[in-house]
Amino acid sequence: MKTDIFNGKAFSGNIDRETEKLVERFVSIQGRKPKLLIIDPTQSEETKVYGRSKIRKADKLGIETFPLFLNSPGSNGNPLEIMENIISEVNPDGIIVERPYPYWLDSFYIEQIIPEYLDIEGISIKSQGKNMIGYPYILPATADAALRIILSLGEDHHKDVCIINRSTIVGRPLAMALLNKDFTVTVCHSKTRNLKEITESSDIIVSAIGKPGYIDESYISEGASLIDIGTTEVEGNIVGDVDFNSVSGKAAFVTPVPGGVGPVTTSVLFSNMMKASIDRIEERLNF
């Protein structure tokens, strides 16, 4: 069997072209560039690298960025108060808060203080709640990227999907979104006992466990589609959860790492931001 390899660059390029049109429309109405506030509390060099890549992407799309690096409490004041003040000062059209959150930053509080209309990551309480009851507005970007890729395959919506991740930014929102599309979904995690039995009987496998090469040919059925969200650095290289050499020839479709879900996720962030911004403008104009 020939294994089709997903081209994340081409796929994300299509999303970017639509986003550019929305940016142009925004500027024509508002008379300014859309503004994105990027809050980084992680103090992580890796996150700073990802942040710079988002800034470059935003610049290409015509979006103005405002990076904010939060320090731990006591160094420069209360970080949450600083964050609220910056949001008020910048008056952005979208907000990103980089992960993983440090121990001193209450994720629940973050998810409450970010207004739903600025939540381009889909992490606010309202955004998550709407997804759970079947009325999603904005999904977390990685889950949204995986969903778009799956739907692009033209798969029968009655197929079985196994998601190996139960986080609130990948596994859970993706599971609900797929259920809303009539897929049959099984969510697995580190405590799942019969993982191989579940994956072998699944048409589509989404893996985000961060174990390099964990999913090999023994975990999949002939003709399965594999969405690899895992990213782990191994000897200076970024490696996914799927052992590509092992599954090649048995899987029908694989997203590579790097170059697969990653670039789509970044493009989805800006797509979400601009769609939400235009929706707000149109709502105001039609009021």
PDB file of C-alpha atoms in Angstrom:
ATOM      1  CA  MET A   1       0.000   0.000   0.000  1.00  0.00           C
ATOM      2  CA  LYS A   2       1.172   3.513  -0.825  1.00  0.00           C
ATOM      3  CA  THR A   3       1.309   5.751   2.235  1.00  0.00           C
ATOM      4  CA  ASP A   4       0.276   9.361   1.561  1.00  0.00           C
ATOM      5  CA  ILE A   5       2.393  11.896   3.451  1.00  0.00           C
ATOM      6  CA  PHE A   6       0.581  15.041   4.526  1.00  0.00           C
ATOM      7  CA  ASN A   7       2.041  18.363   3.357  1.00  0.00           C
ATOM      8  CA  GLY A   8       1.539  20.720   6.279  1.00  0.00           C
ATOM      9  CA  LYS A   9       3.171  23.663   4.524  1.00  0.00           C
ATOM     10  CA  ALA A  10       0.776  23.527   1.559  1.00  0.00           C
ATOM     11  CA  PHE A  11      -2.263  22.952   3.785  1.00  0.00           C
ATOM     12  CA  SER A  12      -1.390  25.839   6.106  1.00  0.00           C
ATOM     13  CA  GLY A  13      -0.692  28.039   3.077  1.00  0.00           C
ATOM     14  CA  ASN A  14      -4.311  27.668   2.001  1.00  0.00           C
ATOM     15  CA  ILE A  15      -5.455  28.748   5.471  1.00  0.00           C
ATOM     16  CA  ASP A  16      -3.061  31.719   5.420  1.00  0.00           C
ATOM     17  CA  ARG A  17      -4.422  32.993   2.113  1.00  0.00           C
ATOM     18  CA  GLU A  18      -7.917  33.123   3.561  1.00  0.00           C
ATOM     19  CA  THR A  19      -6.566  34.832   6.685  1.00  0.00           C
ATOM     20  CA  GLU A  20      -4.815  37.486   4.583  1.00  0.00           C
ATOM     21  CA  LYS A  21      -8.153  38.352   2.965  1.00  0.00           C
ATOM     22  CA  LEU A  22      -9.704  38.780   6.413  1.00  0.00           C
ATOM     23  CA  VAL A  23      -6.790  40.984   7.522  1.00  0.00           C
ATOM     24  CA  GLU A  24      -7.294  43.200   4.463  1.00  0.00           C
ATOM     25  CA  ARG A  25     -10.978  43.490   5.247  1.00  0.00           C
ATOM     26  CA  PHE A  26     -10.242  44.317   8.899  1.00  0.00           C
ATOM     27  CA  VAL A  27      -7.797  47.089   7.914  1.00  0.00           C
ATOM     28  CA  SER A  28     -10.251  48.555   5.393  1.00  0.00           C
ATOM     29  CA  ILE A  29     -12.927  48.849   8.098  1.00  0.00           C
ATOM     30  CA  GLN A  30     -10.853  49.679  11.193  1.00  0.00           C
ATOM     31  CA  GLY A  31      -8.101  51.741   9.562  1.00  0.00           C
ATOM     32  CA  ARG A  32      -5.382  49.870  11.459  1.00  0.00           C
ATOM     33  CA  LYS A  33      -3.699  46.488  11.655  1.00  0.00           C
ATOM     34  CA  PRO A  34      -5.212  43.808  13.917  1.00  0.00           C
ATOM     35  CA  LYS A  35      -3.309  43.449  17.210  1.00  0.00           C
ATOM     36  CA  LEU A  36      -2.214  40.201  18.854  1.00  0.00           C
ATOM     37  CA  LEU A  37      -1.008  40.076  22.471  1.00  0.00           C
ATOM     38  CA  ILE A  38       1.379  37.150  23.111  1.00  0.00           C
ATOM     39  CA  ILE A  39       1.837  36.484  26.839  1.00  0.00           C
ATOM     40  CA  ASP A  40       4.777  34.247  27.788  1.00  0.00           C
ATOM     41  CA  PRO A  41       5.010  33.240  31.478  1.00  0.00           C
ATOM     42  CA  THR A  42       7.108  30.125  30.822  1.00  0.00           C
ATOM     43  CA  GLN A  43      10.665  31.507  30.926  1.00  0.00           C
ATOM     44  CA  SER A  44      11.415  28.712  28.453  1.00  0.00           C
ATOM     45  CA  GLU A  45      13.864  29.151  25.587  1.00  0.00           C
ATOM     46  CA  GLU A  46      11.874  26.652  23.541  1.00  0.00           C
ATOM     47  CA  THR A  47       8.699  28.679  24.026  1.00  0.00           C
ATOM     48  CA  LYS A  48      10.542  31.862  23.059  1.00  0.00           C
ATOM     49  CA  VAL A  49      11.550  30.174  19.799  1.00  0.00           C
ATOM     50  CA  TYR A  50       7.918  29.244  19.107  1.00  0.00           C
ATOM     51  CA  GLY A  51       6.883  32.772  20.064  1.00  0.00           C
ATOM     52  CA  ARG A  52       9.293  34.269  17.553  1.00  0.00           C
ATOM     53  CA  SER A  53       7.912  31.984  14.843  1.00  0.00           C
ATOM     54  CA  LYS A  54       4.395  33.254  15.616  1.00  0.00           C
ATOM     55  CA  ILE A  55       5.628  36.843  15.403  1.00  0.00           C
ATOM     56  CA  ARG A  56       7.186  36.164  11.987  1.00  0.00           C
ATOM     57  CA  LYS A  57       3.973  34.542  10.776  1.00  0.00           C
ATOM     58  CA  ALA A  58       1.903  37.461  12.093  1.00  0.00           C
ATOM     59  CA  ASP A  59       4.169  39.940  10.327  1.00  0.00           C
ATOM     60  CA  LYS A  60       3.701  38.113   7.012  1.00  0.00           C
ATOM     61  CA  LEU A  61      -0.068  38.167   7.480  1.00  0.00           C
ATOM     62  CA  GLY A  62      -0.118  41.867   8.370  1.00  0.00           C
ATOM     63  CA  ILE A  63      -0.901  41.407  12.070  1.00  0.00           C
ATOM     64  CA  GLU A  64       0.795  43.575  14.717  1.00  0.00           C
ATOM     65  CA  THR A  65       2.180  41.689  17.740  1.00  0.00           C
ATOM     66  CA  PHE A  66       2.774  42.718  21.347  1.00  0.00           C
ATOM     67  CA  PRO A  67       4.949  40.214  23.301  1.00  0.00           C
ATOM     68  CA  LEU A  68       4.664  40.256  27.107  1.00  0.00           C
ATOM     69  CA  PHE A  69       7.062  38.211  29.236  1.00  0.00           C
ATOM     70  CA  LEU A  70       5.638  37.572  32.706  1.00  0.00           C
ATOM     71  CA  ASN A  71       7.956  36.956  35.647  1.00  0.00           C
ATOM     72  CA  SER A  72       7.222  35.072  38.852  1.00  0.00           C
ATOM     73  CA  PRO A  73       5.376  36.871  41.686  1.00  0.00           C
ATOM     74  CA  GLY A  74       7.433  39.365  43.654  1.00  0.00           C
ATOM     75  CA  SER A  75       9.903  40.166  40.887  1.00  0.00           C
ATOM     76  CA  ASN A  76       7.984  42.935  39.116  1.00  0.00           C
ATOM     77  CA  GLY A  77       4.630  42.931  40.878  1.00  0.00           C
ATOM     78  CA  ASN A  78       1.656  40.606  40.620  1.00  0.00           C
ATOM     79  CA  PRO A  79       1.860  38.949  37.173  1.00  0.00           C
ATOM     80  CA  LEU A  80      -1.908  38.552  36.883  1.00  0.00           C
ATOM     81  CA  GLU A  81      -2.478  42.245  37.599  1.00  0.00           C
ATOM     82  CA  ILE A  82       0.234  43.105  35.065  1.00  0.00           C
ATOM     83  CA  MET A  83      -1.497  40.888  32.541  1.00  0.00           C
ATOM     84  CA  GLU A  84      -4.885  42.520  33.100  1.00  0.00           C
ATOM     85  CA  ASN A  85      -3.333  46.001  32.832  1.00  0.00           C
ATOM     86  CA  ILE A  86      -1.568  45.142  29.572  1.00  0.00           C
ATOM     87  CA  ILE A  87      -4.772  43.737  28.082  1.00  0.00           C
ATOM     88  CA  SER A  88      -6.510  47.006  28.950  1.00  0.00           C
ATOM     89  CA  GLU A  89      -3.624  49.118  27.630  1.00  0.00           C
ATOM     90  CA  VAL A  90      -3.009  47.282  24.336  1.00  0.00           C
ATOM     91  CA  ASN A  91      -6.700  46.624  23.631  1.00  0.00           C
ATOM     92  CA  PRO A  92      -5.794  43.628  21.438  1.00  0.00           C
ATOM     93  CA  ASP A  93      -7.929  41.758  18.933  1.00  0.00           C
ATOM     94  CA  GLY A  94      -6.612  38.406  20.135  1.00  0.00           C
ATOM     95  CA  ILE A  95      -4.599  36.900  23.004  1.00  0.00           C
ATOM     96  CA  ILE A  96      -2.261  33.915  23.187  1.00  0.00           C
ATOM     97  CA  VAL A  97      -0.886  32.623  26.514  1.00  0.00           C
ATOM     98  CA  GLU A  98       2.090  30.338  25.953  1.00  0.00           C
ATOM     99  CA  ARG A  99       2.235  26.950  27.685  1.00  0.00           C
ATOM    100  CA  PRO A 100       3.176  25.122  29.821  1.00  0.00           C
ATOM    101  CA  TYR A 101       2.034  27.408  32.623  1.00  0.00           C
ATOM    102  CA  PRO A 102       4.510  27.795  35.520  1.00  0.00           C
ATOM    103  CA  TYR A 103       3.488  26.615  38.988  1.00  0.00           C
ATOM    104  CA  TRP A 104       2.675  30.135  40.168  1.00  0.00           C
ATOM    105  CA  LEU A 105       0.173  30.861  37.407  1.00  0.00           C
ATOM    106  CA  ASP A 106      -3.367  29.627  38.049  1.00  0.00           C
ATOM    107  CA  SER A 107      -4.622  28.163  34.769  1.00  0.00           C
ATOM    108  CA  PHE A 108      -8.245  28.405  35.904  1.00  0.00           C
ATOM    109  CA  TYR A 109      -7.820  32.118  36.590  1.00  0.00           C
ATOM    110  CA  ILE A 110      -6.181  32.643  33.193  1.00  0.00           C
ATOM    111  CA  GLU A 111      -9.073  30.895  31.507  1.00  0.00           C
ATOM    112  CA  GLN A 112     -11.509  33.228  33.287  1.00  0.00           C
ATOM    113  CA  ILE A 113      -9.832  36.606  32.783  1.00  0.00           C
ATOM    114  CA  ILE A 114      -9.330  36.232  29.024  1.00  0.00           C
ATOM    115  CA  PRO A 115     -12.538  37.469  27.374  1.00  0.00           C
ATOM    116  CA  GLU A 116     -14.122  34.894  25.088  1.00  0.00           C
ATOM    117  CA  TYR A 117     -13.986  37.292  22.135  1.00  0.00           C
ATOM    118  CA  LEU A 118     -10.172  37.574  22.507  1.00  0.00           C
ATOM    119  CA  ASP A 119      -9.608  33.876  23.197  1.00  0.00           C
ATOM    120  CA  ILE A 120      -8.132  32.689  19.895  1.00  0.00           C
ATOM    121  CA  GLU A 121      -6.862  29.490  21.553  1.00  0.00           C
ATOM    122  CA  GLY A 122     -10.280  28.318  22.708  1.00  0.00           C
ATOM    123  CA  ILE A 123      -9.153  27.919  26.335  1.00  0.00           C
ATOM    124  CA  SER A 124     -11.675  30.163  28.090  1.00  0.00           C
ATOM    125  CA  ILE A 125     -14.380  28.592  30.228  1.00  0.00           C
ATOM    126  CA  LYS A 126     -17.080  29.751  27.800  1.00  0.00           C
ATOM    127  CA  SER A 127     -15.225  28.441  24.741  1.00  0.00           C
ATOM    128  CA  GLN A 128     -14.681  25.035  26.332  1.00  0.00           C
ATOM    129  CA  GLY A 129     -18.275  24.887  27.531  1.00  0.00           C
ATOM    130  CA  LYS A 130     -19.680  25.642  24.078  1.00  0.00           C
ATOM    131  CA  ASN A 131     -17.553  22.892  22.582  1.00  0.00           C
ATOM    132  CA  MET A 132     -18.789  20.410  25.182  1.00  0.00           C
ATOM    133  CA  ILE A 133     -22.459  21.047  24.401  1.00  0.00           C
ATOM    134  CA  GLY A 134     -21.981  20.919  20.649  1.00  0.00           C
ATOM    135  CA  TYR A 135     -21.791  24.619  19.795  1.00  0.00           C
ATOM    136  CA  PRO A 136     -18.072  25.209  19.237  1.00  0.00           C
ATOM    137  CA  TYR A 137     -16.940  28.688  18.226  1.00  0.00           C
ATOM    138  CA  ILE A 138     -13.178  28.451  18.567  1.00  0.00           C
ATOM    139  CA  LEU A 139     -11.376  25.195  19.306  1.00  0.00           C
ATOM    140  CA  PRO A 140      -7.882  24.994  20.803  1.00  0.00           C
ATOM    141  CA  ALA A 141      -5.610  25.386  17.776  1.00  0.00           C
ATOM    142  CA  THR A 142      -3.953  21.953  17.844  1.00  0.00           C
ATOM    143  CA  ALA A 143      -7.297  20.194  18.162  1.00  0.00           C
ATOM    144  CA  ASP A 144      -8.702  22.416  15.410  1.00  0.00           C
ATOM    145  CA  ALA A 145      -5.726  21.636  13.161  1.00  0.00           C
ATOM    146  CA  ALA A 146      -6.169  17.889  13.663  1.00  0.00           C
ATOM    147  CA  LEU A 147      -9.906  18.196  12.985  1.00  0.00           C
ATOM    148  CA  ARG A 148      -9.325  20.098   9.739  1.00  0.00           C
ATOM    149  CA  ILE A 149      -6.805  17.520   8.559  1.00  0.00           C
ATOM    150  CA  ILE A 150      -9.157  14.629   9.328  1.00  0.00           C
ATOM    151  CA  LEU A 151     -12.071  16.313   7.549  1.00  0.00           C
ATOM    152  CA  SER A 152      -9.853  17.070   4.537  1.00  0.00           C
ATOM    153  CA  LEU A 153      -9.384  13.337   4.022  1.00  0.00           C
ATOM    154  CA  GLY A 154     -13.045  13.046   3.099  1.00  0.00           C
ATOM    155  CA  GLU A 155     -13.356  10.252   5.616  1.00  0.00           C
ATOM    156  CA  ASP A 156     -16.704   8.605   6.283  1.00  0.00           C
ATOM    157  CA  HIS A 157     -17.925  10.350   9.437  1.00  0.00           C
ATOM    158  CA  HIS A 158     -19.033   7.023  10.857  1.00  0.00           C
ATOM    159  CA  LYS A 159     -15.451   5.811  11.154  1.00  0.00           C
ATOM    160  CA  ASP A 160     -13.723   4.952  14.433  1.00  0.00           C
ATOM    161  CA  VAL A 161     -11.175   7.392  15.827  1.00  0.00           C
ATOM    162  CA  CYS A 162      -8.714   6.710  18.651  1.00  0.00           C
ATOM    163  CA  ILE A 163      -7.235   9.773  20.359  1.00  0.00           C
ATOM    164  CA  ILE A 164      -4.254   9.074  22.595  1.00  0.00           C
ATOM    165  CA  ASN A 165      -4.413  12.194  24.760  1.00  0.00           C
ATOM    166  CA  ARG A 166      -6.929  13.529  27.278  1.00  0.00           C
ATOM    167  CA  SER A 167      -5.728  17.105  27.793  1.00  0.00           C
ATOM    168  CA  THR A 168      -8.078  20.088  27.664  1.00  0.00           C
ATOM    169  CA  ILE A 169      -6.226  21.559  24.676  1.00  0.00           C
ATOM    170  CA  VAL A 170      -5.979  18.458  22.462  1.00  0.00           C
ATOM    171  CA  GLY A 171      -7.718  15.204  23.366  1.00  0.00           C
ATOM    172  CA  ARG A 172     -10.936  16.371  24.990  1.00  0.00           C
ATOM    173  CA  PRO A 173     -11.866  19.210  22.606  1.00  0.00           C
ATOM    174  CA  LEU A 174     -10.935  17.123  19.563  1.00  0.00           C
ATOM    175  CA  ALA A 175     -13.026  14.211  20.836  1.00  0.00           C
ATOM    176  CA  MET A 176     -16.074  16.437  21.300  1.00  0.00           C
ATOM    177  CA  ALA A 177     -15.609  18.089  17.905  1.00  0.00           C
ATOM    178  CA  LEU A 178     -15.401  14.695  16.191  1.00  0.00           C
ATOM    179  CA  LEU A 179     -18.424  13.410  18.102  1.00  0.00           C
ATOM    180  CA  ASN A 180     -20.308  16.452  16.852  1.00  0.00           C
ATOM    181  CA  LYS A 181     -19.380  15.314  13.318  1.00  0.00           C
ATOM    182  CA  ASP A 182     -20.724  11.788  14.015  1.00  0.00           C
ATOM    183  CA  PHE A 183     -17.377  10.015  14.313  1.00  0.00           C
ATOM    184  CA  THR A 184     -17.142   7.272  16.935  1.00  0.00           C
ATOM    185  CA  VAL A 185     -14.374   8.321  19.318  1.00  0.00           C
ATOM    186  CA  THR A 186     -12.310   6.497  21.936  1.00  0.00           C
ATOM    187  CA  VAL A 187     -10.046   8.599  24.169  1.00  0.00           C
ATOM    188  CA  CYS A 188      -6.998   6.801  25.562  1.00  0.00           C
ATOM    189  CA  HIS A 189      -4.280   7.882  27.974  1.00  0.00           C
ATOM    190  CA  SER A 190      -1.362   6.637  30.069  1.00  0.00           C
ATOM    191  CA  LYS A 191      -3.612   4.424  32.209  1.00  0.00           C
ATOM    192  CA  THR A 192      -5.392   2.737  29.282  1.00  0.00           C
ATOM    193  CA  ARG A 193      -4.770  -1.013  29.581  1.00  0.00           C
ATOM    194  CA  ASN A 194      -5.698  -2.302  26.135  1.00  0.00           C
ATOM    195  CA  LEU A 195      -4.288   0.499  23.976  1.00  0.00           C
ATOM    196  CA  LYS A 196      -3.041  -1.728  21.175  1.00  0.00           C
ATOM    197  CA  GLU A 197      -6.406  -3.479  20.870  1.00  0.00           C
ATOM    198  CA  ILE A 198      -8.140  -0.117  20.528  1.00  0.00           C
ATOM    199  CA  THR A 199      -5.712   1.353  17.991  1.00  0.00           C
ATOM    200  CA  GLU A 200      -5.730  -1.814  15.874  1.00  0.00           C
ATOM    201  CA  SER A 201      -9.512  -1.548  15.504  1.00  0.00           C
ATOM    202  CA  SER A 202      -9.453   2.195  14.714  1.00  0.00           C
ATOM    203  CA  ASP A 203      -9.644   3.777  11.268  1.00  0.00           C
ATOM    204  CA  ILE A 204      -7.950   6.980  12.425  1.00  0.00           C
ATOM    205  CA  ILE A 205      -5.369   7.333  15.202  1.00  0.00           C
ATOM    206  CA  VAL A 206      -4.466  10.703  16.713  1.00  0.00           C
ATOM    207  CA  SER A 207      -1.397  10.517  18.944  1.00  0.00           C
ATOM    208  CA  ALA A 208      -0.149  13.262  21.268  1.00  0.00           C
ATOM    209  CA  ILE A 209       1.776  11.404  23.972  1.00  0.00           C
ATOM    210  CA  GLY A 210       5.311  12.682  23.450  1.00  0.00           C
ATOM    211  CA  LYS A 211       6.914   9.238  23.122  1.00  0.00           C
ATOM    212  CA  PRO A 212       9.192   9.154  20.069  1.00  0.00           C
ATOM    213  CA  GLY A 213       8.335   6.391  17.610  1.00  0.00           C
ATOM    214  CA  TYR A 214       5.908   4.732  20.022  1.00  0.00           C
ATOM    215  CA  ILE A 215       3.220   4.021  17.424  1.00  0.00           C
ATOM    216  CA  ASP A 216       4.667   1.410  15.078  1.00  0.00           C
ATOM    217  CA  GLU A 217       3.070  -0.971  12.580  1.00  0.00           C
ATOM    218  CA  SER A 218       1.967  -3.331  15.369  1.00  0.00           C
ATOM    219  CA  TYR A 219      -0.457  -0.662  16.663  1.00  0.00           C
ATOM    220  CA  ILE A 220      -2.322  -0.049  13.415  1.00  0.00           C
ATOM    221  CA  SER A 221      -4.589  -1.801  10.958  1.00  0.00           C
ATOM    222  CA  GLU A 222      -4.037  -1.878   7.207  1.00  0.00           C
ATOM    223  CA  GLY A 223      -5.133   1.428   5.682  1.00  0.00           C
ATOM    224  CA  ALA A 224      -5.294   3.425   8.917  1.00  0.00           C
ATOM    225  CA  SER A 225      -4.796   7.208   8.916  1.00  0.00           C
ATOM    226  CA  LEU A 226      -2.310   8.561  11.476  1.00  0.00           C
ATOM    227  CA  ILE A 227      -2.364  12.109  12.838  1.00  0.00           C
ATOM    228  CA  ASP A 228       0.907  12.643  14.726  1.00  0.00           C
ATOM    229  CA  ILE A 229       0.793  15.536  17.187  1.00  0.00           C
ATOM    230  CA  GLY A 230       3.676  14.370  19.388  1.00  0.00           C
ATOM    231  CA  THR A 231       6.892  16.394  19.398  1.00  0.00           C
ATOM    232  CA  THR A 232      10.000  15.346  21.293  1.00  0.00           C
ATOM    233  CA  GLU A 233      13.572  16.532  20.833  1.00  0.00           C
ATOM    234  CA  VAL A 234      15.947  13.621  20.231  1.00  0.00           C
ATOM    235  CA  GLU A 235      19.613  14.420  19.623  1.00  0.00           C
ATOM    236  CA  GLY A 236      18.762  17.872  18.328  1.00  0.00           C
ATOM    237  CA  ASN A 237      15.929  16.696  16.075  1.00  0.00           C
ATOM    238  CA  ILE A 238      12.156  16.969  16.579  1.00  0.00           C
ATOM    239  CA  VAL A 239      10.589  13.503  16.479  1.00  0.00           C
ATOM    240  CA  GLY A 240       6.929  12.471  16.528  1.00  0.00           C
ATOM    241  CA  ASP A 241       5.045   9.631  18.223  1.00  0.00           C
ATOM    242  CA  VAL A 242       4.764   7.631  14.998  1.00  0.00           C
ATOM    243  CA  ASP A 243       7.579   5.409  13.756  1.00  0.00           C
ATOM    244  CA  PHE A 244       7.261   6.439  10.123  1.00  0.00           C
ATOM    245  CA  ASN A 245       9.541   3.773   8.672  1.00  0.00           C
ATOM    246  CA  SER A 246       7.606   1.074  10.496  1.00  0.00           C
ATOM    247  CA  VAL A 247       4.106   2.204   9.447  1.00  0.00           C
ATOM    248  CA  SER A 248       5.037   3.156   5.890  1.00  0.00           C
ATOM    249  CA  GLY A 249       3.347   0.793   3.468  1.00  0.00           C
ATOM    250  CA  LYS A 250       0.707  -0.215   6.004  1.00  0.00           C
ATOM    251  CA  ALA A 251      -0.858   3.140   6.877  1.00  0.00           C
ATOM    252  CA  ALA A 252      -2.848   4.939   4.190  1.00  0.00           C
ATOM    253  CA  PHE A 253      -2.023   8.422   5.508  1.00  0.00           C
ATOM    254  CA  VAL A 254       0.522   9.926   7.908  1.00  0.00           C
ATOM    255  CA  THR A 255       1.256  13.459   9.082  1.00  0.00           C
ATOM    256  CA  PRO A 256       5.044  13.886   9.398  1.00  0.00           C
ATOM    257  CA  VAL A 257       6.930  15.506  12.272  1.00  0.00           C
ATOM    258  CA  PRO A 258       8.083  18.151  11.679  1.00  0.00           C
ATOM    259  CA  GLY A 259       6.106  19.681   8.825  1.00  0.00           C
ATOM    260  CA  GLY A 260       2.710  18.158   9.591  1.00  0.00           C
ATOM    261  CA  VAL A 261       0.256  19.310  12.242  1.00  0.00           C
ATOM    262  CA  GLY A 262       2.637  22.004  13.585  1.00  0.00           C
ATOM    263  CA  PRO A 263       2.437  24.572  10.774  1.00  0.00           C
ATOM    264  CA  VAL A 264      -1.311  24.019  10.476  1.00  0.00           C
ATOM    265  CA  THR A 265      -1.735  24.761  14.195  1.00  0.00           C
ATOM    266  CA  THR A 266       0.021  28.122  13.857  1.00  0.00           C
ATOM    267  CA  SER A 267      -2.059  29.058  10.820  1.00  0.00           C
ATOM    268  CA  VAL A 268      -5.265  28.062  12.612  1.00  0.00           C
ATOM    269  CA  LEU A 269      -4.452  30.457  15.476  1.00  0.00           C
ATOM    270  CA  PHE A 270      -4.399  33.445  13.141  1.00  0.00           C
ATOM    271  CA  SER A 271      -7.390  32.181  11.181  1.00  0.00           C
ATOM    272  CA  ASN A 272      -9.375  31.968  14.423  1.00  0.00           C
ATOM    273  CA  MET A 273      -8.250  35.435  15.452  1.00  0.00           C
ATOM    274  CA  MET A 274      -9.327  37.086  12.225  1.00  0.00           C
ATOM    275  CA  LYS A 275     -12.631  35.244  11.913  1.00  0.00           C
ATOM    276  CA  ALA A 276     -13.532  36.248  15.475  1.00  0.00           C
ATOM    277  CA  SER A 277     -12.448  39.856  14.842  1.00  0.00           C
ATOM    278  CA  ILE A 278     -14.497  40.154  11.651  1.00  0.00           C
ATOM    279  CA  ASP A 279     -17.511  38.572  13.372  1.00  0.00           C
ATOM    280  CA  ARG A 280     -17.316  41.211  16.136  1.00  0.00           C
ATOM    281  CA  ILE A 281     -17.069  44.028  13.601  1.00  0.00           C
ATOM    282  CA  GLU A 282     -20.030  42.752  11.587  1.00  0.00           C
ATOM    283  CA  GLU A 283     -22.078  42.277  14.739  1.00  0.00           C
ATOM    284  CA  ARG A 284     -21.374  45.873  15.744  1.00  0.00           C
ATOM    285  CA  LEU A 285     -22.115  47.248  12.259  1.00  0.00           C
ATOM    286  CA  ASN A 286     -25.388  45.342  12.060  1.00  0.00           C
ATOM    287  CA  PHE A 287     -26.504  46.284  15.555  1.00  0.00           C
TER     288      PHE A 287
END
